[in-house]
PDB file of C-alpha atoms in Angstrom:
ATOM      1  CA  MET B   1       0.000   0.000   0.000  1.00  0.00           C
ATOM      2  CA  THR B   2       2.807   2.389   0.878  1.00  0.00           C
ATOM      3  CA  ARG B   3       4.691   1.702  -2.313  1.00  0.00           C
ATOM      4  CA  ARG B   4       1.559   2.433  -4.330  1.00  0.00           C
ATOM      5  CA  ALA B   5       1.088   5.759  -2.576  1.00  0.00           C
ATOM      6  CA  PHE B   6       4.724   6.660  -3.121  1.00  0.00           C
ATOM      7  CA  LEU B   7       4.567   5.743  -6.815  1.00  0.00           C
ATOM      8  CA  LEU B   8       1.336   7.693  -7.193  1.00  0.00           C
ATOM      9  CA  ALA B   9       2.921  10.750  -5.600  1.00  0.00           C
ATOM     10  CA  LEU B  10       5.989  10.472  -7.814  1.00  0.00           C
ATOM     11  CA  THR B  11       3.859  10.044 -10.941  1.00  0.00           C
ATOM     12  CA  SER B  12       1.730  13.051 -10.052  1.00  0.00           C
ATOM     13  CA  LEU B  13       4.797  15.183  -9.455  1.00  0.00           C
ATOM     14  CA  ALA B  14       6.345  14.073 -12.737  1.00  0.00           C
ATOM     15  CA  LEU B  15       3.166  14.933 -14.639  1.00  0.00           C
ATOM     16  CA  VAL B  16       2.994  18.390 -13.096  1.00  0.00           C
ATOM     17  CA  LEU B  17       6.628  19.103 -13.894  1.00  0.00           C
ATOM     18  CA  LEU B  18       6.748  17.613 -17.385  1.00  0.00           C
ATOM     19  CA  LEU B  19       3.478  18.783 -18.906  1.00  0.00           C
ATOM     20  CA  PRO B  20       3.616  22.245 -20.488  1.00  0.00           C
ATOM     21  CA  ALA B  21       1.585  24.986 -18.858  1.00  0.00           C
ATOM     22  CA  PRO B  22      -1.541  26.049 -20.779  1.00  0.00           C
ATOM     23  CA  SER B  23      -1.282  29.438 -22.460  1.00  0.00           C
ATOM     24  CA  HIS B  24      -3.972  31.004 -20.261  1.00  0.00           C
ATOM     25  CA  ALA B  25      -2.019  29.976 -17.157  1.00  0.00           C
ATOM     26  CA  LEU B  26       0.781  32.340 -18.134  1.00  0.00           C
ATOM     27  CA  GLN B  27      -1.249  35.414 -17.208  1.00  0.00           C
ATOM     28  CA  ARG B  28       0.008  37.053 -14.046  1.00  0.00           C
ATOM     29  CA  SER B  29      -0.014  40.381 -12.233  1.00  0.00           C
ATOM     30  CA  SER B  30       2.742  42.943 -12.091  1.00  0.00           C
ATOM     31  CA  SER B  31       2.824  45.326  -9.158  1.00  0.00           C
ATOM     32  CA  LEU B  32       4.341  48.225 -11.121  1.00  0.00           C
ATOM     33  CA  PHE B  33       2.009  48.344 -14.121  1.00  0.00           C
ATOM     34  CA  GLY B  34      -1.003  46.323 -12.953  1.00  0.00           C
ATOM     35  CA  ASN B  35      -1.819  43.290 -15.084  1.00  0.00           C
ATOM     36  CA  LEU B  36       0.942  41.857 -17.270  1.00  0.00           C
ATOM     37  CA  GLU B  37      -0.077  39.222 -19.761  1.00  0.00           C
ATOM     38  CA  ALA B  38       2.475  36.817 -21.158  1.00  0.00           C
ATOM     39  CA  THR B  39       1.120  36.515 -24.683  1.00  0.00           C
ATOM     40  CA  GLY B  40       4.417  36.695 -26.483  1.00  0.00           C
ATOM     41  CA  GLN B  41       4.568  40.492 -26.430  1.00  0.00           C
ATOM     42  CA  SER B  42       5.011  42.813 -23.486  1.00  0.00           C
ATOM     43  CA  GLN B  43       1.783  44.518 -22.558  1.00  0.00           C
ATOM     44  CA  ARG B  44       1.170  46.265 -19.292  1.00  0.00           C
ATOM     45  CA  VAL B  45      -1.672  48.218 -17.803  1.00  0.00           C
ATOM     46  CA  ALA B  46      -0.737  51.864 -17.984  1.00  0.00           C
ATOM     47  CA  PRO B  47      -1.468  54.370 -15.254  1.00  0.00           C
ATOM     48  CA  SER B  48      -4.511  56.309 -16.409  1.00  0.00           C
ATOM     49  CA  ASP B  49      -3.931  59.665 -14.680  1.00  0.00           C
ATOM     50  CA  SER B  50      -0.254  60.368 -15.302  1.00  0.00           C
ATOM     51  CA  SER B  51      -0.244  60.193 -19.105  1.00  0.00           C
ATOM     52  CA  SER B  52      -0.112  63.045 -21.563  1.00  0.00           C
ATOM     53  CA  LYS B  53      -0.290  63.144 -25.348  1.00  0.00           C
ATOM     54  CA  GLY B  54       2.557  63.986 -27.673  1.00  0.00           C
ATOM     55  CA  THR B  55       3.194  63.729 -31.393  1.00  0.00           C
ATOM     56  CA  SER B  56       6.190  62.129 -33.005  1.00  0.00           C
ATOM     57  CA  LYS B  57       7.354  61.316 -36.513  1.00  0.00           C
ATOM     58  CA  SER B  58       7.880  57.720 -37.514  1.00  0.00           C
ATOM     59  CA  LYS B  59      10.620  56.478 -39.824  1.00  0.00           C
ATOM     60  CA  LYS B  60       8.225  56.933 -42.757  1.00  0.00           C
ATOM     61  CA  GLY B  61       7.694  60.597 -41.884  1.00  0.00           C
ATOM     62  CA  GLU B  62       4.108  60.165 -40.658  1.00  0.00           C
ATOM     63  CA  ASP B  63       2.896  62.039 -37.606  1.00  0.00           C
ATOM     64  CA  LYS B  64       1.720  59.676 -34.869  1.00  0.00           C
ATOM     65  CA  GLU B  65      -0.082  60.765 -31.752  1.00  0.00           C
ATOM     66  CA  THR B  66       0.788  58.569 -28.801  1.00  0.00           C
ATOM     67  CA  GLU B  67       0.236  58.873 -25.092  1.00  0.00           C
ATOM     68  CA  THR B  68       3.427  58.923 -23.084  1.00  0.00           C
ATOM     69  CA  GLU B  69       4.378  59.210 -19.451  1.00  0.00           C
ATOM     70  CA  GLY B  70       5.878  62.539 -18.505  1.00  0.00           C
ATOM     71  CA  GLY B  71       4.971  64.196 -21.819  1.00  0.00           C
ATOM     72  CA  ASP B  72       7.879  62.803 -23.873  1.00  0.00           C
ATOM     73  CA  ALA B  73       6.912  61.844 -27.414  1.00  0.00           C
ATOM     74  CA  GLU B  74       7.668  58.211 -28.233  1.00  0.00           C
ATOM     75  CA  VAL B  75       7.347  56.158 -31.409  1.00  0.00           C
ATOM     76  CA  CYS B  76       5.583  52.807 -31.425  1.00  0.00           C
ATOM     77  CA  SER B  77       5.582  50.652 -34.502  1.00  0.00           C
ATOM     78  CA  PRO B  78       2.724  49.835 -35.009  1.00  0.00           C
ATOM     79  CA  PRO B  79       1.179  52.707 -33.046  1.00  0.00           C
ATOM     80  CA  CYS B  80      -1.052  52.125 -30.024  1.00  0.00           C
ATOM     81  CA  LYS B  81      -4.783  52.578 -30.529  1.00  0.00           C
ATOM     82  CA  GLU B  82      -5.768  56.009 -29.279  1.00  0.00           C
ATOM     83  CA  GLY B  83      -6.896  56.039 -25.652  1.00  0.00           C
ATOM     84  CA  ARG B  84      -6.156  52.342 -25.114  1.00  0.00           C
ATOM     85  CA  GLY B  85      -2.471  52.373 -24.238  1.00  0.00           C
ATOM     86  CA  ILE B  86       0.777  54.275 -24.002  1.00  0.00           C
ATOM     87  CA  CYS B  87       4.022  53.952 -25.917  1.00  0.00           C
ATOM     88  CA  ILE B  88       7.166  53.446 -23.845  1.00  0.00           C
ATOM     89  CA  ASP B  89      10.518  52.559 -25.435  1.00  0.00           C
ATOM     90  CA  GLY B  90       8.838  51.564 -28.688  1.00  0.00           C
ATOM     91  CA  GLU B  91       6.408  49.153 -27.005  1.00  0.00           C
ATOM     92  CA  CYS B  92       2.703  49.622 -26.508  1.00  0.00           C
ATOM     93  CA  PHE B  93       1.570  49.164 -22.887  1.00  0.00           C
ATOM     94  CA  CYS B  94      -2.173  48.626 -22.751  1.00  0.00           C
ATOM     95  CA  LYS B  95      -4.650  49.966 -20.223  1.00  0.00           C
ATOM     96  CA  HIS B  96      -7.088  47.523 -18.675  1.00  0.00           C
ATOM     97  CA  PRO B  97      -9.105  45.749 -20.226  1.00  0.00           C
ATOM     98  CA  PHE B  98      -7.265  46.046 -23.572  1.00  0.00           C
ATOM     99  CA  THR B  99      -4.578  43.713 -24.890  1.00  0.00           C
ATOM    100  CA  GLY B 100      -2.671  42.951 -28.079  1.00  0.00           C
ATOM    101  CA  SER B 101       0.334  44.481 -29.836  1.00  0.00           C
ATOM    102  CA  THR B 102      -1.551  47.751 -30.475  1.00  0.00           C
ATOM    103  CA  CYS B 103      -4.181  47.359 -27.715  1.00  0.00           C
ATOM    104  CA  GLN B 104      -6.714  46.389 -30.379  1.00  0.00           C
ATOM    105  CA  LEU B 105      -8.285  43.523 -28.399  1.00  0.00           C
ATOM    106  CA  SER B 106     -10.664  43.813 -25.471  1.00  0.00           C
ATOM    107  CA  GLN B 107     -10.464  41.154 -22.754  1.00  0.00           C
ATOM    108  CA  GLY B 108     -13.920  41.690 -21.326  1.00  0.00           C
ATOM    109  CA  LYS B 109     -14.781  39.900 -18.103  1.00  0.00           C
ATOM    110  CA  SER B 110     -13.327  36.474 -18.750  1.00  0.00           C
ATOM    111  CA  LEU B 111     -11.951  34.079 -16.177  1.00  0.00           C
ATOM    112  CA  ARG B 112      -8.176  33.992 -15.990  1.00  0.00           C
ATOM    113  CA  VAL B 113      -8.155  30.225 -15.389  1.00  0.00           C
ATOM    114  CA  GLN B 114     -10.772  27.905 -16.792  1.00  0.00           C
ATOM    115  CA  LEU B 115     -12.980  26.179 -14.251  1.00  0.00           C
ATOM    116  CA  LEU B 116     -11.957  22.704 -15.433  1.00  0.00           C
ATOM    117  CA  VAL B 117      -8.265  23.528 -14.996  1.00  0.00           C
ATOM    118  CA  ALA B 118      -8.907  24.811 -11.464  1.00  0.00           C
ATOM    119  CA  ILE B 119     -10.865  21.662 -10.524  1.00  0.00           C
ATOM    120  CA  VAL B 120      -8.170  19.363 -11.939  1.00  0.00           C
ATOM    121  CA  ALA B 121      -5.465  21.308 -10.086  1.00  0.00           C
ATOM    122  CA  CYS B 122      -7.394  21.020  -6.801  1.00  0.00           C
ATOM    123  CA  LEU B 123      -7.966  17.283  -7.242  1.00  0.00           C
ATOM    124  CA  LEU B 124      -4.330  16.732  -8.183  1.00  0.00           C
ATOM    125  CA  SER B 125      -3.233  18.675  -5.106  1.00  0.00           C
ATOM    126  CA  LEU B 126      -5.568  16.609  -2.929  1.00  0.00           C
ATOM    127  CA  VAL B 127      -4.245  13.310  -4.310  1.00  0.00           C
ATOM    128  CA  LEU B 128      -0.658  14.464  -3.959  1.00  0.00           C
ATOM    129  CA  GLY B 129      -1.286  15.626  -0.380  1.00  0.00           C
ATOM    130  CA  VAL B 130      -2.856  12.297   0.603  1.00  0.00           C
ATOM    131  CA  ALA B 131       0.028  10.398  -1.002  1.00  0.00           C
ATOM    132  CA  ILE B 132       2.608  12.466   0.868  1.00  0.00           C
ATOM    133  CA  ALA B 133       0.675  12.020   4.131  1.00  0.00           C
ATOM    134  CA  LEU B 134       0.593   8.235   3.638  1.00  0.00           C
ATOM    135  CA  CYS B 135       4.329   8.178   2.962  1.00  0.00           C
ATOM    136  CA  CYS B 136       5.020  10.225   6.099  1.00  0.00           C
ATOM    137  CA  ALA B 137       2.775   8.000   8.232  1.00  0.00           C
ATOM    138  CA  GLU B 138       4.455   4.850   6.942  1.00  0.00           C
ATOM    139  CA  ALA B 139       7.924   6.291   7.538  1.00  0.00           C
ATOM    140  CA  SER B 140       6.924   7.315  11.055  1.00  0.00           C
ATOM    141  CA  SER B 141       5.638   3.835  11.887  1.00  0.00           C
ATOM    142  CA  LEU B 142       8.802   2.223  10.508  1.00  0.00           C
ATOM    143  CA  ILE B 143      10.960   4.532  12.608  1.00  0.00           C
ATOM    144  CA  SER B 144       8.973   3.835  15.779  1.00  0.00           C
ATOM    145  CA  GLN B 145       9.188   0.057  15.199  1.00  0.00           C
ATOM    146  CA  SER B 146      12.938   0.137  14.628  1.00  0.00           C
ATOM    147  CA  GLU B 147      13.614   2.205  17.774  1.00  0.00           C
ATOM    148  CA  GLY B 148      12.483  -0.704  19.950  1.00  0.00           C
ATOM    149  CA  LYS B 149      15.419  -2.876  18.863  1.00  0.00           C
ATOM    150  CA  TYR B 150      18.002  -0.430  20.129  1.00  0.00           C
ATOM    151  CA  THR B 151      16.282   1.032  23.170  1.00  0.00           C
ATOM    152  CA  LYS B 152      15.311  -2.202  24.972  1.00  0.00           C
ATOM    153  CA  ARG B 153      17.514  -2.956  27.948  1.00  0.00           C
ATOM    154  CA  ASP B 154      18.909  -6.350  28.585  1.00  0.00           C
ATOM    155  CA  SER B 155      16.742  -7.978  31.273  1.00  0.00           C
ATOM    156  CA  ASN B 156      19.690  -9.932  32.767  1.00  0.00           C
ATOM    157  CA  LYS B 157      21.502  -6.795  33.842  1.00  0.00           C
ATOM    158  CA  GLN B 158      19.934  -5.296  36.920  1.00  0.00           C
ATOM    159  CA  GLU B 159      21.284  -2.718  39.286  1.00  0.00           C
ATOM    160  CA  VAL B 160      21.399  -3.772  42.925  1.00  0.00           C
ATOM    161  CA  TRP B 161      21.329  -1.214  45.716  1.00  0.00           C
ATOM    162  CA  MET B 162      22.307  -2.007  49.279  1.00  0.00           C
ATOM    163  CA  PRO B 163      21.973   0.206  52.289  1.00  0.00           C
ATOM    164  CA  ALA B 164      25.208   1.509  53.742  1.00  0.00           C
ATOM    165  CA  GLN B 165      26.477   0.043  57.004  1.00  0.00           C
ATOM    166  CA  GLU B 166      26.886   1.991  60.126  1.00  0.00           C
ATOM    167  CA  GLY B 167      29.524   4.654  59.823  1.00  0.00           C
ATOM    168  CA  GLY B 168      28.802   5.305  56.152  1.00  0.00           C
ATOM    169  CA  ARG B 169      31.130   2.652  54.793  1.00  0.00           C
ATOM    170  CA  PRO B 170      30.043  -0.114  52.488  1.00  0.00           C
ATOM    171  CA  ARG B 171      30.384  -3.713  53.680  1.00  0.00           C
TER     172      ARG B 171
END
């Protein structure tokens, strides 16, 4: 029974480590810019109050109006959609709920992790936790059984105490 639990725990751990993470699991939060989505391109939620608009010329000579922090004009290629993001160091950083290379997509109110993935992760965690608990319990019982071999005293050896004779000297 213990070997099965150990093998189950090892198999579960191997599956978690070896299977690639789903693409929607790569979404995470960034404390500096808000939400940061790992979709292959850097996109961050821009602060909405501290931005100002500036114009800049692209390599083709076209005037582009982009929002920048601190009022400096920056060039994004392709340019950010107006009002949806800001251009910093040639990259478009999108305000929430927009995403994409030019902030052209709207995320809406979707779940970050699908319900099925969350349920499977919880069940896998439960199975792994039970397997680890069984392994720990079995190891504990083996340790407590083996301690008895070394801690038992030999019954033939007994200490004998005798009262002292008068005057405090032994006989």
